[in-house]
Every structure is written in C-alpha cells, then in structure tokens.
Coordinates of C-alpha atoms in Angstrom, one line a residue:
Chain A
M1 CA 0.2 0.0 0.1
F2 CA 2.6 2.3 1.1
L3 CA 4.8 1.8 -2.1
D4 CA 1.8 1.0 -4.3
T5 CA 0.1 4.1 -4.0
W6 CA 1.2 6.7 -1.1
L7 CA 5.0 7.2 -1.9
P8 CA 3.9 7.3 -5.9
D9 CA 1.3 9.9 -5.0
F10 CA 3.5 11.7 -2.8
S11 CA 6.4 11.8 -5.1
F12 CA 3.8 13.5 -8.0
L13 CA 3.0 15.9 -5.8
F14 CA 6.2 17.0 -4.4
L15 CA 7.9 17.3 -7.9
S16 CA 4.3 19.4 -9.3
I17 CA 5.3 21.8 -6.4
L18 CA 8.8 22.0 -7.2
V19 CA 8.5 22.2 -11.0
E20 CA 6.1 25.0 -10.1
G21 CA 8.2 26.8 -7.8
A22 CA 11.7 26.3 -8.3
P23 CA 12.0 28.4 -11.2
F24 CA 10.6 31.5 -9.4
I25 CA 13.1 30.7 -6.6
L26 CA 16.0 30.6 -9.3
L27 CA 14.4 34.3 -10.5
G28 CA 14.9 35.5 -7.0
T29 CA 18.3 34.3 -6.5
I30 CA 19.9 35.5 -9.8
I31 CA 18.5 38.9 -9.2
S32 CA 20.0 38.6 -5.6
G33 CA 23.3 37.2 -7.0
F34 CA 23.7 40.6 -9.3
I35 CA 22.2 42.7 -6.7
D36 CA 25.3 41.4 -4.3
V37 CA 28.1 42.2 -6.6
Y38 CA 26.8 45.1 -8.8
L39 CA 24.1 47.1 -6.4
P40 CA 26.5 49.1 -3.9
S41 CA 25.4 48.6 0.0
G42 CA 23.2 51.4 0.9
A43 CA 22.0 52.1 -2.8
I44 CA 18.9 51.0 -2.0
D45 CA 18.1 52.7 0.9
R46 CA 19.3 56.0 -0.4
L47 CA 16.5 55.7 -3.2
L48 CA 14.0 55.7 -0.2
P49 CA 12.6 58.7 1.6
R50 CA 14.7 59.4 4.5
N51 CA 11.4 59.4 6.6
R52 CA 11.2 55.9 7.5
G53 CA 7.5 56.1 7.9
L54 CA 7.2 57.5 4.2
A55 CA 10.1 54.9 3.2
V56 CA 7.9 52.1 4.4
L57 CA 4.7 53.5 2.7
M58 CA 7.1 53.4 -0.6
S59 CA 8.1 49.6 0.2
G60 CA 4.9 48.3 -0.3
L61 CA 4.7 49.6 -3.4
L62 CA 8.0 48.4 -5.0
G63 CA 6.2 45.4 -6.1
I64 CA 4.5 47.4 -9.0
I65 CA 8.1 48.3 -10.2
F66 CA 9.7 44.9 -9.4
P67 CA 7.1 42.4 -9.6
V68 CA 8.0 38.7 -8.3
C69 CA 6.1 36.2 -6.5
E70 CA 6.5 35.3 -2.8
C71 CA 9.4 32.5 -3.6
A72 CA 11.4 34.9 -5.7
V73 CA 10.8 37.6 -3.3
V74 CA 12.5 35.9 -0.6
P75 CA 16.2 35.8 -1.7
V76 CA 16.1 39.1 -3.1
I77 CA 15.1 41.2 0.5
R78 CA 17.4 38.7 2.0
R79 CA 20.3 40.1 -0.6
L80 CA 18.9 43.6 0.1
V81 CA 18.8 43.7 4.0
K82 CA 22.7 42.5 3.6
K83 CA 22.9 45.7 1.6
G84 CA 21.7 47.8 4.3
L85 CA 18.2 48.1 3.3
P86 CA 16.4 48.5 6.7
P87 CA 14.5 45.2 8.0
A88 CA 11.5 47.2 7.9
C89 CA 11.0 48.1 4.7
A90 CA 12.5 44.8 3.5
I91 CA 9.1 42.8 4.9
T92 CA 7.2 45.2 4.2
Y93 CA 8.2 45.0 0.4
M94 CA 8.7 40.8 1.0
L95 CA 4.7 40.9 2.3
A96 CA 3.4 43.5 -0.2
A97 CA 5.3 42.3 -3.8
P98 CA 3.6 39.0 -4.4
I99 CA -0.3 40.9 -4.1
V100 CA 0.6 44.5 -5.3
N101 CA 1.8 43.9 -8.7
P102 CA 0.5 43.6 -11.8
V103 CA 0.5 40.1 -12.5
T104 CA -1.2 39.2 -9.4
F105 CA -3.9 42.2 -10.0
L106 CA -4.5 40.6 -13.6
S107 CA -5.0 37.1 -12.5
T108 CA -7.3 38.4 -9.9
Y109 CA -9.3 40.3 -11.9
S110 CA -9.5 37.5 -14.7
A111 CA -10.5 34.8 -11.9
F112 CA -13.8 36.8 -10.4
K113 CA -15.7 37.3 -13.7
K114 CA -18.8 39.1 -12.1
I115 CA -16.7 41.3 -9.9
P116 CA -13.4 41.6 -10.9
L117 CA -12.5 45.3 -10.6
E118 CA -13.5 45.2 -7.2
M119 CA -11.8 41.6 -6.2
A120 CA -8.3 42.6 -7.6
G121 CA -8.5 46.2 -6.1
S122 CA -9.4 45.0 -2.9
R123 CA -7.4 42.4 -2.8
L124 CA -4.4 44.9 -3.7
L125 CA -5.6 47.3 -1.3
F126 CA -6.0 44.9 1.6
G127 CA -2.9 43.4 0.9
Y128 CA -0.8 47.0 1.0
V129 CA -2.8 47.8 4.0
I130 CA -1.9 44.7 5.7
A131 CA 2.1 45.1 4.9
V132 CA 2.4 48.7 5.4
I133 CA 1.1 48.0 8.7
V134 CA 3.4 45.7 10.0
G135 CA 6.1 47.4 8.3
L136 CA 5.0 50.2 10.4
I137 CA 5.3 48.2 13.9
L138 CA 8.4 46.9 12.9
L139 CA 10.2 50.2 13.0
R140 CA 9.8 50.3 16.6
V141 CA 11.3 46.4 16.6
G142 CA 15.3 46.2 16.7
V143 CA 16.8 44.1 14.1
G144 CA 18.1 41.6 16.5
R145 CA 14.4 40.5 17.0
I146 CA 13.4 40.4 13.7
L147 CA 16.2 38.6 12.0
K148 CA 18.2 35.4 12.2
P149 CA 21.6 35.9 14.3
R150 CA 23.6 34.9 11.7
I151 CA 22.3 37.8 9.5
V152 CA 22.8 40.6 12.1
G153 CA 26.5 39.3 12.7
E154 CA 27.4 39.3 9.1
L155 CA 25.3 42.7 8.8
R156 CA 27.3 44.2 11.9
E157 CA 30.4 42.7 10.1
A158 CA 29.7 44.7 7.0
E159 CA 28.7 48.0 9.2
S160 CA 32.2 47.5 10.7
S161 CA 34.0 46.8 7.9
H162 CA 34.5 48.4 4.4
D163 CA 32.0 49.7 1.9
H164 CA 31.9 48.1 -1.2
H165 CA 31.9 50.9 -4.2
P166 CA 31.8 49.2 -7.5
D167 CA 34.7 49.8 -9.5
H168 CA 33.2 50.4 -12.6
G169 CA 37.1 50.9 -14.6
S170 CA 37.7 47.5 -14.0
T171 CA 39.6 45.8 -16.9
L172 CA 37.5 42.8 -18.8
L173 CA 39.1 40.2 -16.3
E174 CA 37.8 42.1 -13.2
K175 CA 34.2 42.1 -15.0
K176 CA 34.4 38.3 -15.9
N177 CA 35.2 37.5 -12.2
R178 CA 32.6 39.5 -11.2
L179 CA 29.8 37.9 -13.5
I180 CA 31.5 34.6 -11.9
M181 CA 30.8 36.2 -8.5
A182 CA 27.4 36.9 -9.0
L183 CA 26.4 33.7 -10.5
R184 CA 28.4 32.0 -7.7
A185 CA 26.0 34.0 -5.4
A186 CA 23.0 33.0 -7.2
M187 CA 23.7 29.6 -6.7
R188 CA 24.8 29.6 -3.2
D189 CA 21.5 31.4 -2.7
F190 CA 19.5 29.2 -4.5
V191 CA 20.9 25.9 -2.7
D192 CA 20.3 28.0 0.8
V193 CA 17.0 28.9 -0.2
G194 CA 16.0 25.6 -1.7
I195 CA 17.0 23.5 1.4
Y196 CA 14.2 24.9 3.3
F197 CA 12.1 25.0 -0.1
V198 CA 12.3 21.2 -0.1
I199 CA 11.0 21.1 3.5
G200 CA 8.3 23.2 3.3
I201 CA 7.0 21.4 0.0
T202 CA 7.6 17.9 1.7
I203 CA 5.0 19.1 4.5
V204 CA 2.3 20.7 1.6
A205 CA 2.8 17.4 -0.3
I206 CA 2.4 15.2 2.6
V207 CA -1.2 16.9 3.9
N208 CA -2.1 16.4 0.2
T209 CA -1.3 13.0 -0.3
P210 CA -4.3 10.6 1.0
P211 CA -3.1 8.9 3.8
P212 CA -2.1 5.6 3.2
V213 CA -3.7 3.6 6.1
D214 CA -7.7 4.9 6.4
Q215 CA -9.1 5.6 3.2
Q216 CA -12.5 6.8 4.6
T217 CA -10.5 9.9 5.9
I218 CA -12.2 13.3 5.0
P219 CA -10.3 15.3 2.6
L220 CA -9.4 18.7 4.1
R221 CA -11.9 20.7 1.5
D222 CA -14.6 19.0 2.8
Y223 CA -14.2 19.8 6.6
I224 CA -13.4 23.4 5.0
D225 CA -16.9 24.2 3.2
G226 CA -18.5 23.0 6.4
T227 CA -17.2 26.7 7.9
A228 CA -18.6 28.5 5.2
E229 CA -21.6 30.1 7.1
S230 CA -19.5 31.3 10.2
I231 CA -18.6 34.6 10.9
W232 CA -15.3 34.2 12.2
G233 CA -14.6 30.4 11.1
A234 CA -14.9 30.8 7.5
P235 CA -11.9 33.5 6.9
A236 CA -9.9 31.2 9.6
A237 CA -10.6 28.2 7.5
L238 CA -9.5 30.1 4.2
M239 CA -7.0 31.2 5.9
G240 CA -5.9 27.5 7.3
L241 CA -6.5 26.3 3.5
S242 CA -4.5 29.0 1.8
F243 CA -1.5 28.2 4.6
L244 CA -1.8 24.6 3.6
L245 CA -2.1 24.5 0.2
S246 CA 0.8 26.9 -0.3
L247 CA -0.4 28.1 -4.0
C248 CA 1.5 31.1 -6.4
S249 CA -0.1 34.3 -5.8
T250 CA 0.0 34.6 -9.2
S251 CA -2.8 32.0 -9.6
D252 CA -4.4 31.6 -6.4
A253 CA -7.0 33.5 -7.4
F254 CA -8.5 31.2 -9.4
I255 CA -8.8 28.6 -6.5
A256 CA -10.4 31.6 -4.5
A257 CA -13.1 32.3 -7.1
T258 CA -14.0 28.3 -6.8
L259 CA -14.7 28.6 -3.1
D260 CA -18.1 30.3 -3.7
T261 CA -19.9 28.8 -0.7
F262 CA -17.9 31.5 1.2
S263 CA -18.7 35.0 0.9
N264 CA -16.0 37.9 -0.1
G265 CA -14.6 38.8 3.4
P266 CA -13.2 35.3 4.0
R267 CA -11.9 34.7 -0.1
L268 CA -10.2 37.9 0.4
A269 CA -8.7 36.7 3.2
F270 CA -7.7 33.5 1.3
L271 CA -6.2 35.9 -1.4
V272 CA -4.5 38.2 1.3
F273 CA -3.1 35.7 4.2
G274 CA -1.9 32.8 1.4
P275 CA 1.1 34.9 -0.3
M276 CA 2.1 36.5 2.7
M277 CA 2.2 33.5 4.9
D278 CA 2.1 29.2 4.1
V279 CA 3.8 26.1 4.8
K280 CA 6.9 27.0 2.5
L281 CA 7.1 30.6 3.2
L282 CA 7.6 29.5 6.9
F283 CA 10.5 27.8 5.6
L284 CA 11.8 30.1 3.3
Y285 CA 11.6 32.9 5.7
S286 CA 13.7 31.1 8.0
T287 CA 16.5 31.6 5.9
I288 CA 16.8 35.6 6.8
L289 CA 14.2 35.7 10.1
S290 CA 14.2 34.8 13.5
R291 CA 12.1 31.8 14.3
K292 CA 10.3 33.9 16.9
F293 CA 9.8 36.6 14.9
I294 CA 8.3 34.3 12.2
L295 CA 5.9 32.4 14.6
I296 CA 4.8 36.0 15.9
L297 CA 4.5 37.6 12.4
A298 CA 2.5 34.5 11.3
A299 CA -0.1 34.8 14.3
G300 CA -0.2 38.5 13.8
L301 CA -1.0 38.1 10.0
F302 CA -4.2 35.4 11.4
I303 CA -5.2 37.9 13.6
G304 CA -5.2 40.8 11.6
I305 CA -6.1 39.7 8.2
G306 CA -8.7 37.6 9.7
T307 CA -10.4 40.7 12.0
L308 CA -10.1 42.8 8.7
S309 CA -12.0 40.4 6.6
V310 CA -14.8 40.1 9.1
L311 CA -14.9 43.8 9.5
L312 CA -15.0 45.0 6.4
E313 CA -17.8 41.9 5.1
P314 CA -20.4 44.4 4.9
I315 CA -18.4 46.5 1.9
F316 CA -17.0 43.4 0.1
E317 CA -21.0 41.8 0.2
G318 CA -22.0 45.0 -1.7
F319 CA -19.6 44.6 -4.6
E320 CA -22.2 41.6 -5.9
R321 CA -25.3 44.0 -5.7
N322 CA -26.8 45.5 -9.2
K323 CA -24.4 43.7 -10.8
A324 CA -25.0 43.0 -14.4
P325 CA -24.8 39.5 -16.0
P326 CA -21.6 39.6 -17.8
F327 CA -22.3 36.5 -20.0
S328 CA -25.4 38.0 -21.5
Q329 CA -23.6 41.4 -22.2
G330 CA -20.9 39.0 -23.9
I331 CA -23.7 37.5 -26.2
Q332 CA -25.4 40.8 -26.7
E333 CA -22.2 42.1 -28.1
Chain B
M1 CA 40.6 19.8 -3.4
N2 CA 39.9 22.4 -0.6
K3 CA 36.4 22.7 1.1
A4 CA 35.1 25.5 -0.9
T5 CA 35.8 23.9 -4.3
F6 CA 34.1 20.6 -3.1
N7 CA 30.7 22.8 -1.7
Q8 CA 30.7 24.5 -5.0
I9 CA 30.4 20.9 -6.7
I10 CA 27.7 19.7 -4.8
S11 CA 25.6 22.8 -5.0
S12 CA 26.5 22.8 -8.5
L13 CA 25.1 19.4 -8.9
A14 CA 22.1 20.0 -7.0
T15 CA 21.2 22.9 -9.0
I16 CA 21.7 20.7 -12.1
S17 CA 19.6 18.0 -10.8
W18 CA 16.7 20.3 -10.0
G19 CA 16.8 21.9 -13.4
G20 CA 16.7 18.5 -15.0
V21 CA 13.5 17.2 -13.8
P22 CA 11.2 19.9 -15.5
V23 CA 13.5 19.8 -18.8
Y24 CA 13.0 15.7 -18.4
L25 CA 9.1 16.1 -17.9
Y26 CA 8.9 18.6 -20.1
T27 CA 10.8 16.7 -23.1
R28 CA 8.6 13.3 -22.2
G29 CA 5.4 14.8 -22.6
L30 CA 4.4 14.8 -19.2
I31 CA 4.4 18.5 -18.0
G32 CA 1.1 18.7 -18.5
E33 CA 0.1 16.0 -15.9
Y34 CA 2.3 18.0 -13.1
L35 CA 1.1 21.5 -13.9
S36 CA -1.3 23.8 -15.5
E37 CA -0.7 24.8 -19.1
S38 CA 0.4 28.2 -18.1
F39 CA 3.1 27.1 -16.4
H40 CA 5.1 24.8 -18.8
V41 CA 7.0 27.3 -20.6
I42 CA 8.0 28.8 -17.3
A43 CA 9.2 25.4 -16.0
L44 CA 11.0 24.6 -18.9
S45 CA 13.1 27.6 -19.1
G46 CA 13.7 27.8 -15.4
G47 CA 14.8 24.1 -15.8
L48 CA 17.6 25.0 -18.4
A49 CA 18.1 27.9 -16.2
M50 CA 19.1 25.8 -13.4
I51 CA 21.1 23.5 -15.9
V52 CA 23.4 26.4 -17.4
L53 CA 23.9 28.2 -13.9
G54 CA 25.0 24.6 -12.5
L55 CA 27.3 24.0 -15.1
F56 CA 28.7 27.7 -15.1
N57 CA 29.7 27.2 -11.8
L58 CA 31.0 23.5 -12.0
L59 CA 33.1 25.1 -14.8
H60 CA 34.7 27.7 -12.4
A61 CA 34.4 26.1 -9.5
R62 CA 37.9 26.0 -9.1
R63 CA 38.4 29.6 -9.9
Q64 CA 39.7 31.4 -7.5
V65 CA 37.7 35.6 -8.1
G66 CA 38.0 38.7 -6.2
C67 CA 34.5 40.6 -6.0
G68 CA 35.9 43.3 -8.4
H69 CA 35.4 46.2 -5.8
D70 CA 37.6 48.9 -4.6
H71 CA 39.1 47.8 -1.4
S72 CA 41.0 51.1 -0.8
H73 CA 40.4 52.4 2.9
E74 CA 42.2 53.1 5.5
H75 CA 41.0 51.5 8.9
D76 CA 42.1 48.4 10.4
H77 CA 39.2 45.6 10.9
G78 CA 40.8 42.6 11.7
H79 CA 41.7 40.8 8.0
D80 CA 43.6 41.0 5.3
H81 CA 42.7 42.2 2.3
G82 CA 45.4 41.3 -0.2
H83 CA 43.3 37.7 -0.6
E84 CA 40.3 37.2 -2.4
H85 CA 36.9 36.6 -0.8
E86 CA 34.0 35.9 -1.3
H87 CA 31.1 38.5 0.1
D88 CA 29.0 35.6 2.2
H89 CA 31.1 34.3 4.9
H90 CA 29.6 31.3 5.5
E91 CA 29.6 28.0 4.2
Q92 CA 27.0 25.8 2.9
N93 CA 26.9 21.9 4.2
P94 CA 27.2 19.9 1.6
V95 CA 25.7 17.2 3.5
A96 CA 22.4 19.2 3.4
A97 CA 22.5 20.1 -0.1
I98 CA 23.0 16.3 -0.9
C99 CA 20.1 15.0 1.7
L100 CA 17.4 17.5 1.0
M101 CA 18.2 18.7 -2.7
I102 CA 19.6 15.7 -4.7
I103 CA 18.4 12.6 -2.5
P104 CA 14.5 13.6 -2.8
V105 CA 14.3 14.9 -6.2
M106 CA 15.9 11.4 -7.5
L107 CA 14.0 9.4 -5.6
C108 CA 10.6 11.0 -6.3
T109 CA 11.7 11.2 -9.9
G110 CA 11.9 7.3 -9.8
F111 CA 8.8 6.9 -7.6
T112 CA 6.4 8.9 -9.4
K113 CA 4.0 7.2 -11.8
H114 CA 2.8 10.9 -13.3
E115 CA -0.8 10.7 -12.3
Y116 CA -3.0 10.1 -9.3
S117 CA -3.4 6.7 -8.2
K118 CA -7.0 5.3 -8.0
E119 CA -7.2 5.9 -4.0
A120 CA -5.9 9.3 -4.8
L121 CA -8.7 10.4 -7.5
R122 CA -11.4 9.3 -5.0
W123 CA -9.5 11.4 -2.2
K124 CA -9.6 14.2 -4.4
G125 CA -13.5 14.2 -5.1
L126 CA -13.9 11.6 -8.0
Y127 CA -17.0 10.5 -6.3
K128 CA -18.2 13.6 -4.6
Q129 CA -20.6 16.6 -6.0
R130 CA -19.7 20.1 -5.4
T131 CA -21.5 23.2 -6.4
L132 CA -20.1 26.4 -7.9
K133 CA -22.9 28.9 -7.6
S134 CA -21.0 31.7 -9.7
L135 CA -20.3 29.4 -12.8
Y136 CA -24.1 29.9 -13.5
S137 CA -24.5 32.9 -11.3
T138 CA -22.9 34.8 -14.0
Y139 CA -25.7 34.2 -16.4
N140 CA -28.5 34.9 -13.9
T141 CA -31.7 34.5 -15.9
E142 CA -30.3 35.4 -19.1
F143 CA -29.3 31.5 -19.5
T144 CA -31.8 29.5 -21.4
R145 CA -32.0 26.2 -23.5
E146 CA -32.2 28.2 -26.5
L147 CA -28.8 30.2 -24.9
L148 CA -26.7 26.9 -24.2
E149 CA -27.9 25.7 -28.0
K150 CA -26.7 28.7 -29.5
R151 CA -23.0 28.6 -27.7
T152 CA -22.3 24.8 -27.9
P153 CA -21.1 23.2 -31.0
K154 CA -22.7 19.7 -31.9
T155 CA -21.8 16.8 -33.6
S156 CA -22.9 15.7 -37.0
E157 CA -25.1 13.0 -34.6
G158 CA -26.7 15.9 -33.2
N159 CA -24.6 15.8 -29.8
F160 CA -23.9 18.9 -28.0
L161 CA -20.5 18.6 -27.5
L162 CA -20.0 19.7 -23.5
Q163 CA -17.8 20.2 -21.4
L164 CA -17.4 17.9 -18.2
T165 CA -16.7 20.3 -16.2
E166 CA -20.0 22.6 -16.9
L167 CA -22.1 19.5 -16.5
Y168 CA -20.7 18.4 -13.5
W169 CA -21.4 21.8 -12.2
S170 CA -24.8 22.2 -13.3
A171 CA -26.2 19.8 -10.6
G172 CA -27.7 21.7 -7.5
D173 CA -29.7 24.4 -9.3
E174 CA -33.1 23.7 -10.2
K175 CA -33.1 25.9 -13.1
I176 CA -30.1 25.1 -14.6
M177 CA -31.1 21.4 -14.1
K178 CA -34.1 21.9 -16.3
I179 CA -31.9 23.4 -19.0
Y180 CA -29.8 20.6 -19.3
D181 CA -31.9 17.7 -18.4
G182 CA -32.5 15.7 -21.7
L183 CA -30.2 17.2 -24.0
P184 CA -28.2 14.7 -26.1
A185 CA -24.6 15.2 -25.5
Q186 CA -20.9 14.0 -26.1
L187 CA -18.1 14.6 -23.7
E188 CA -14.6 13.6 -23.3
G189 CA -12.5 12.1 -20.2
R190 CA -10.9 9.1 -18.7
L191 CA -13.4 6.2 -17.7
I192 CA -13.1 4.4 -14.7
E193 CA -14.9 2.2 -12.2
E194 CA -18.1 3.4 -10.3
E195 CA -18.1 3.7 -6.3
P196 CA -19.9 0.0 -5.7
T197 CA -22.4 1.8 -3.2
L198 CA -23.7 4.1 -6.1
N199 CA -23.8 1.1 -8.6
P200 CA -25.7 -1.8 -7.2
D201 CA -27.3 -3.1 -10.5
N202 CA -23.5 -2.6 -12.1
T203 CA -24.4 -0.8 -14.9
R204 CA -22.5 2.1 -14.7
K205 CA -18.7 3.2 -15.3
R206 CA -17.6 6.9 -14.4
L207 CA -16.2 9.5 -16.5
Y208 CA -13.8 12.0 -14.9
R209 CA -11.2 14.6 -15.6
V210 CA -8.5 16.2 -13.3
V211 CA -9.0 20.1 -12.9
M212 CA -6.0 22.0 -11.8
T213 CA -5.1 26.0 -11.5
C214 CA -1.5 25.7 -10.6
C215 CA -0.2 22.3 -9.9
A216 CA -1.5 18.8 -9.4
A217 CA -1.3 19.7 -5.6
D218 CA -4.4 21.9 -6.0
A219 CA -6.3 19.6 -8.1
Q220 CA -9.8 18.5 -8.0
V221 CA -11.2 15.5 -9.9
L222 CA -14.5 16.0 -11.2
G223 CA -16.4 12.8 -12.2
V224 CA -19.8 12.1 -13.6
P225 CA -21.5 8.6 -13.7
L226 CA -22.5 7.0 -17.4
E227 CA -25.2 4.7 -17.4
F228 CA -25.3 1.6 -19.9
S229 CA -28.6 0.0 -20.9
T230 CA -26.5 -2.4 -22.6
S231 CA -23.4 -4.5 -21.1
L232 CA -20.6 -2.4 -19.6
P233 CA -17.6 -1.2 -21.8
A234 CA -14.5 -3.7 -21.7
L235 CA -12.5 -0.7 -21.5
A236 CA -9.6 -0.4 -19.0
D237 CA -9.6 2.2 -16.0
K238 CA -8.1 5.4 -17.0
T239 CA -8.4 5.1 -20.6
W240 CA -9.4 8.0 -22.6
I241 CA -12.7 7.8 -24.1
T242 CA -15.5 9.9 -25.8
A243 CA -19.1 9.1 -24.2
R244 CA -22.2 10.0 -25.7
G245 CA -26.1 9.7 -24.0
K246 CA -28.4 11.9 -22.7
V247 CA -28.2 14.1 -20.1
A248 CA -30.2 13.1 -16.7
F249 CA -29.8 14.3 -12.9
E250 CA -30.7 12.0 -9.9
L251 CA -31.1 13.0 -6.0
I252 CA -28.8 11.1 -3.7
D253 CA -28.9 11.4 0.0
G254 CA -30.3 15.1 -0.9
Q255 CA -28.1 15.7 -3.5
H256 CA -28.6 16.6 -6.9
F257 CA -25.9 15.0 -9.7
A258 CA -25.4 15.1 -13.1
Y259 CA -25.2 11.5 -15.2
L260 CA -25.8 10.5 -18.9
S261 CA -28.0 7.8 -19.2
D262 CA -28.2 5.2 -22.7
C263 CA -24.2 5.5 -22.9
E264 CA -22.1 4.6 -25.7
V265 CA -18.6 5.0 -25.2
E266 CA -15.2 4.3 -27.5
A267 CA -11.7 4.8 -26.8
T268 CA -9.7 7.7 -28.2
E269 CA -6.5 9.7 -28.1
P270 CA -5.9 11.6 -24.6
P271 CA -6.3 15.5 -25.7
E272 CA -3.3 17.9 -26.1
T273 CA -4.2 19.6 -22.7
Q274 CA -6.1 16.9 -20.3
N275 CA -6.0 19.0 -17.5
R276 CA -8.5 21.4 -17.8
R277 CA -8.6 24.5 -16.1
R278 CA -11.7 25.8 -14.2
P279 CA -14.2 27.7 -16.2

C-alpha cells in the first residue's frame, strides 16, 4: 500500500510543487546574486525617503516596479537586507510584493468574472494596508529581534568593515570575475533557499496525499466547506487552507473564485494571507528571519487579516449587488 | 580539492539535478500532468536556466575570484584584504544539499507514476458532488436552453459537445438542471469504475477529469456517472474515451448529481491539454 500508492502519489505531488516553484526561486536568487556583486551597499536605502514611515509606505509599492511572487521575493530581500535596506522596509516589500503587483492584479481580475475590478482592487489594497501596518510596527522593533542571528552578525560585520563601491573602471578580467561571483552567489542562495523550500513542499505534499492507512479520511476541503456560514470560522478556515495549499500568488485567485460557498470577506482573507504566510514560506522565511519573529508574524497576520476581513465584510458583500450578468453582455455584443 | 571547491561542486550538482526535472518532464510530454498550461514554458525555461547556472559554476568551481570592488580604505578591521574573498562568509553544508536537494528529487522522480492513483482520485473528490454557484450565477436569468444550444457546438449526430466541468457543475440548481435535462450530449474524459455503493445494478462506470489551477497539488477530480443500458464497456480504467448519451439528474442523499444515461463509449486519444482549468 505504502509503496504502491502513497509513495507514487506523494512523489507526484512533491515534483509538481517543485517544478512550479523552483523557477521563481531561481529568478529571485539570480536577481539577488547580481544585487550582491553590482549593487553598492546602501544604494536602495538611499533611493527611499529619509523619513522611515514614508519609506515603509513606498516599500509596499515596490512590487509594481519589481513584480515578484512570494518564492522569488525571499532571496531578493535577504540580499537587500544585507545591502543595508532597513528590515521594516524589506519585510513590507516582502509581504506586499506578491500581491501588489500587476501580474497578481490581472490574474485576480480574470478569475472573478462577476466582480473583477472590485476583487482585484480590494485584494491589492488589503494586502498593501496589512504589509504597511506590519512595516510601521517593525520600525519600533530592534533588528536583532527580527533577523536571524547569523544575518545580524553579517550586518554588523559589514557595518564595521569596508564599504563596497563597485569599481566601474575595472578591466575585462575583473568584469568576468564579477560575473562569476554574481552567478556563484546566485547559486549559493538558490541552494540555501532550496533546502528550506524542500522541507516546506514535503509537508504540503504530505498534507495533500491521501493517508496510506484510513481511506475513509475526509479530505481537507470537506472540513473547510462546513465552516462557510461561520463569521469568524470562515476566514480562519480559508486562511488555514491557503497556508496548507501554499499556492502561487499569481494564480491562487482561480482557486478562490471556486470557493463560492464562502462570501467575499473570507475569500479575500484567503487571497491576502496565502501570499504572505504558508507552509513553504514558513521555511523560506527562516533563511533570514528569526524563528520567534516568524511565529509572531504568522499569528499577527492571521489575527489581523481575519479581523479586517470580518469587519469589512459588509463592504465586500456590497460588490455583487446590482451587477449586470457578464455572460449576457457578451452575447449581446 | 579544498572545502570551498567541494561545496561549490555539490551545489552545482544539486542545481543541475533540480533543473533536470522540468526539462525531463517537458521533453517526455509529461509536464501537462504536473502543471497547468500557463506554467509549462516557465518550468522549462527555469529548468534550462538551472542547468546552465549549475554547469557554469561547475566549470568555474576551482577558479579563485575577487569581488572586483575597490578595497582601498584606511581602517583596520582585523583581516587582510590581500586575499580574495566571497561576500557571504558562511559556508553551506554539502550534506544538507545532498540529502535535501539531490536525494529527494532523485527518489521522487523514480517513484512517481506521473498521475494520481485510484485512491488519490477518490480522495480528491472523484465520487463527490460540489456546487459552483458562480459558474451559472454570472448568467443570471438570461441563461436558457436556447442560449445553451446557441453557444454549444454539435456533432454530426446531433449531440452537444459539452465540457465535463459544465455538466458537473450544472447539478444542484433546479433552473439550470431543467435546461440541461434530456440534452443529447458528447463528453470526453477518462473512464473508471463506479463506486460500488452508487452502482448496485452494475450498470455504471464513471467519466472523470482532473482540474488543476497551478499544479497537481491543488487539483480537484470531477466525475460524472455513465449509465449503460447494454453491457459495460470492456475498457481498462483511466482509458481516455468519448461518451455519448442523454443528460439526466438524480437525487442521492439530498444532493443532485448529473449523469449520462443510455451511454455509448469509444476509446480516444488523450487531448493535448489533459487537465482543464476551471471555467
């Protein structure tokens, strides 16, 4: 039984998540490798406003210019933090970028056929507000309580050591060396992040593989559907689902659109919480953030997003009133 | 060989092994079983890029390079800048790279059967019925039999070419069920045995399709029963078939299910895109 069905099914799911996510991690690590070698320390920080509050507000919008999904953003911010970007700004960007970007906006727009602009716009705004709130709170928290001790050590070492100014007048040999260094750093980041990614997707694959013993076990989705009528239970269940499914933010809206036994508030909670916190991200975040901070962040996001989705539910529900049927419009045209 | 070079080689091999998976699946025509169509090219390009990155670093594993930065400064911070150095000062554990990157990928590539087992199909909802209000709520009152007939192509025998997904989700809404009820239809999907408790007279099989949004992990399996008035077809489970019959609905335990009655089936080639995305 185990070898005949469970292991092939697990392997099938494991590989499907791997081949979906790995290209995005690679993209992020190649960007991070080039940032490492070609971007001078503090350059990004200098681009942001000196006022830290404004810097956080702007960091939440960086995804519009640098659109990356949640897998790709982790290696990028890891490198940016090492290059001097304040952790509050980096985490704001990390949380917002998978949602506040044109690709996610368009996919959400096309998934919700009846109320496309309302859902895509609400998701973007909801995600931005949550990321900025987290960033503003983190302005008051010490770096040592946010980042891994190893990263803090590297930052302190960098501060006390030399400033890396890229030498733009370097020779051809030096330029080649720098390319090798950039790709070497990219691969090192890829392996670093990949190791944690494997742990995350192993758990996701186990959760999604039918258990080898009790075939009468009820699939997760059936439990989740039973909470649709509960005011607090519905967003909690959908956030739990997004956490376990670990979907890519560029296409999770197509799943949310099918969860139509739920109202719009819980579905938005699903669409905002998932790209900020899921099983694989839990492990990816641990490449830069301290474990204690990740747990606090996860709990804070869960409570904050869940509460906001419940409070704003009357607004979200109003979207569907007085809407003309898109299908009939298409036919008339 | 020093430790840094050894680590570099192991990391290169890990990166190449990861890149090999999507390239292998793509070239074998199996990628459609793992990912929805929108991810195919991304997976192939990513796989090729991983292989190039790994090979590049493997070829330059022994090469000592400086960072190309201007190190001229006048303070003392305890180390010598005459040497060449990397920007990251930590070293990866090669055992972790082997155990967590190379071995799992090799094992999973060996064990996968590139599709769900029957047990997993059942677990993913093969015999369940779910409703999707939004599919038809977008049509509101304008969705009529005339509209259905107008937008749905027909075969030369007069059967409407329905998608299994639209028939599956038509169950549950009285108004929509009336529109589909009795419609001569042709569906395409994979054949599998019917759940014994739903097939007391042994006159049924089931047609199913796997519907995925991103990858196989988020897939749902949608099934529609096929009722035969003659003997059951002698086709193996999971064979791709074309089924023709009349749309009908039944109520089981308070829940409506769509099915095809008076069915005829024939084996067919798998379609290019096997896993339909949700409408």
